[in-house]
Coordinates of C-alpha atoms in Angstrom, one line a residue:
C1 CA 6.2 7.5 -6.6
W2 CA 6.8 6.8 -2.7
N3 CA 8.7 9.8 -1.6
G4 CA 7.8 12.3 -4.6
D5 CA 10.3 14.8 -6.2
T6 CA 10.6 18.0 -4.4
Q7 CA 12.6 19.5 -7.3
V8 CA 9.5 19.5 -9.4
N9 CA 6.9 19.8 -6.6
L10 CA 5.4 16.4 -6.7
F11 CA 4.2 14.6 -3.7
G12 CA 4.6 10.7 -3.1
V13 CA 2.6 8.3 -1.0
L14 CA 4.9 9.2 2.0
S15 CA 5.1 12.7 1.5
H16 CA 1.7 13.7 0.5
P17 CA 0.3 16.2 3.2
Y18 CA -3.4 15.6 2.6
L19 CA -3.4 11.7 2.6
P20 CA -5.2 10.4 5.7
R21 CA -2.7 8.8 8.2
T22 CA -3.5 6.7 11.1
I23 CA -1.1 5.0 13.7
S24 CA -2.5 2.0 15.1
S25 CA -2.1 1.1 18.6
V26 CA -1.6 -2.6 18.4
T27 CA 1.7 -4.2 18.9
T28 CA 2.9 -7.8 18.7
S29 CA 1.7 -8.4 22.1
S30 CA -2.1 -7.7 20.7
T31 CA -4.4 -10.8 20.1
S32 CA -4.9 -12.0 16.6
Q33 CA -8.7 -10.4 16.6
E34 CA -7.1 -7.0 17.7
I35 CA -4.6 -6.9 14.9
A36 CA -7.3 -8.1 12.5
D37 CA -9.9 -5.4 13.9
A38 CA -7.1 -2.7 13.3
I39 CA -6.4 -3.3 9.9
L40 CA -10.0 -3.8 9.1
A41 CA -10.8 -0.4 10.5
A42 CA -8.1 1.2 8.2
I43 CA -9.5 -0.3 5.0
N44 CA -13.3 0.2 5.9
A45 CA -12.4 3.8 6.9
V46 CA -11.2 4.5 3.0
Y47 CA -14.4 2.8 1.9
T48 CA -16.7 4.8 4.2
S49 CA -14.9 8.3 3.9
N50 CA -15.6 8.9 0.4
F51 CA -19.1 7.6 0.6
T52 CA -18.1 4.6 -1.4
T53 CA -17.6 6.6 -4.6
F54 CA -13.9 5.3 -4.7
M55 CA -13.8 1.8 -3.4
P56 CA -10.3 0.9 -2.5
T57 CA -9.1 -2.1 -4.8
D58 CA -5.4 -2.8 -3.4
V59 CA -3.2 -2.9 -0.3
A60 CA 0.4 -2.2 -0.4
M61 CA 2.4 -3.2 2.9
S62 CA 5.8 -3.7 3.9
P63 CA 7.2 -7.2 3.5
K64 CA 7.8 -7.4 7.4
L65 CA 4.0 -6.5 8.1
K66 CA 2.8 -8.9 5.5
A67 CA 5.0 -12.0 6.5
Y68 CA 3.7 -11.2 10.2
L69 CA 0.0 -11.0 9.0
M70 CA 0.6 -14.3 7.1
G71 CA 2.4 -15.9 9.9
K72 CA -0.2 -15.0 12.6
A73 CA -2.7 -17.3 13.2
M74 CA -6.2 -17.0 14.8
V75 CA -9.0 -19.3 15.5
I76 CA -12.5 -18.3 14.1
G77 CA -15.2 -18.2 16.9
S78 CA -16.1 -21.6 18.3
T79 CA -15.8 -23.5 15.1
G80 CA -12.0 -24.3 16.1
V81 CA -11.2 -23.1 12.4
A82 CA -7.6 -21.4 12.1
Q83 CA -6.6 -19.1 9.6
S84 CA -3.9 -16.2 9.5
V85 CA -4.8 -12.9 10.1
M86 CA -4.2 -11.9 6.4
E87 CA -6.9 -14.6 5.3
Y88 CA -9.6 -13.1 7.8
V89 CA -8.9 -9.7 6.8
A90 CA -9.0 -10.4 2.9
K91 CA -12.4 -12.5 3.6
N92 CA -13.8 -9.8 6.1
N93 CA -13.0 -6.3 4.6
V94 CA -16.1 -4.1 3.5
A95 CA -14.3 -3.4 0.2
Q96 CA -13.9 -7.1 -0.6
I97 CA -10.2 -6.7 -1.5
P98 CA -9.0 -10.3 -2.2
L99 CA -5.9 -11.8 -0.8
E100 CA -4.0 -11.6 -3.9
K101 CA -4.5 -7.8 -4.1
F102 CA -2.4 -7.5 -0.7
V103 CA 0.9 -6.9 -2.1
A104 CA 4.6 -6.5 -0.4
V105 CA 6.4 -3.2 -1.2
Q106 CA 9.9 -2.7 0.2
E107 CA 9.3 1.0 0.2
L108 CA 7.0 0.8 2.9
T109 CA 9.4 -0.8 5.5
S110 CA 10.0 1.2 8.6
V111 CA 8.1 4.5 7.1
G112 CA 6.9 5.8 10.5
S113 CA 8.7 8.6 12.5
G114 CA 9.2 5.5 15.0
G115 CA 10.3 2.9 12.8
E116 CA 6.5 1.7 12.2
E117 CA 5.6 -0.6 8.9
G118 CA 3.3 1.2 6.5
M119 CA 0.3 -0.1 4.8
F120 CA -1.1 1.9 1.7
I121 CA -4.7 1.1 1.1
Y122 CA -5.7 2.6 -2.3
A123 CA -7.9 2.7 -5.5
K124 CA -6.2 1.3 -8.7
D125 CA -7.8 3.7 -10.7
P126 CA -6.8 6.5 -12.9
D127 CA -9.3 8.9 -11.3
A128 CA -8.0 8.1 -7.9
V129 CA -4.3 7.7 -8.1
R130 CA -2.0 8.7 -11.1
I131 CA 1.6 8.3 -11.2
I132 CA 3.4 11.2 -12.7
S133 CA 6.7 10.8 -14.5
T134 CA 9.3 13.9 -14.3
G135 CA 11.0 13.3 -17.9
G136 CA 11.0 11.2 -20.9
P137 CA 12.4 7.9 -21.4
Q138 CA 16.2 7.7 -21.2
S139 CA 18.4 5.0 -22.6
L140 CA 21.6 3.2 -21.4
P141 CA 24.4 2.3 -23.7
V142 CA 24.0 -0.6 -25.9
Q143 CA 25.1 -3.9 -24.9
F144 CA 26.7 -6.6 -27.1
T145 CA 26.8 -10.0 -26.0
G146 CA 27.8 -12.2 -29.0
V147 CA 25.4 -11.7 -31.7
D148 CA 22.9 -10.3 -29.3
V149 CA 22.4 -6.5 -28.9
T150 CA 20.5 -5.1 -25.9
Q151 CA 19.3 -1.8 -25.3
I152 CA 17.7 -0.6 -21.9
F153 CA 15.4 2.3 -21.5
Y154 CA 14.0 3.8 -18.0
Q155 CA 11.8 6.6 -16.9
G156 CA 12.0 8.3 -13.7
I157 CA 8.7 8.4 -11.8
G158 CA 8.5 11.6 -9.9
G159 CA 5.4 11.4 -7.5
L160 CA 1.6 10.7 -7.7
N161 CA -1.4 12.9 -8.2
M162 CA -4.3 12.1 -5.8
Y163 CA -7.3 14.0 -7.0
N164 CA -9.1 13.3 -3.6
P165 CA -6.4 12.0 -1.1
A166 CA -9.3 10.8 1.3
N167 CA -10.0 8.0 -1.2
N168 CA -6.6 6.5 0.0
A169 CA -4.8 6.0 3.4
L170 CA -1.5 5.3 5.1
A171 CA -1.8 3.2 8.1
L172 CA 1.1 2.6 10.5
F173 CA 1.6 -0.9 12.6
D174 CA 4.5 -1.0 15.3
L175 CA 5.9 -4.6 14.9
R176 CA 8.9 -4.0 17.3

């Protein structure tokens, strides 16, 4: 569902022509607050662009971006309390997406034209994003191990259907 399937005219997250995309101007030399503000702006833009009809519930990002945000510390105001940028974003986003809903996805590594790391903000709801398969289940040959018999089935995922792409967003961050 990330790249889609052009043979059957299905778009993926990375190839959808109407999915809002933003390229953040923050870099690794930016302050923790600037990085947090850029991520919050991307999440809040999805929340406000559809008049809160579809509130984003999940955020998928590259493992490199997630590790960077979890490791980048920031001090909150004059309290002296330190937390990671990821924890700050999870506590302060308008959509109230909890920390455990920020997941690492290998397919979003270096997806930008300049090698930027990707972050997909979306509502995990069949009315917002629906994964489309391009064929029925296929089986691999039966495997025999002693008295155990194993049969594995798989199904190809071709793309996704976004009924209103503005309910989602792809944000790109430069960590080079």
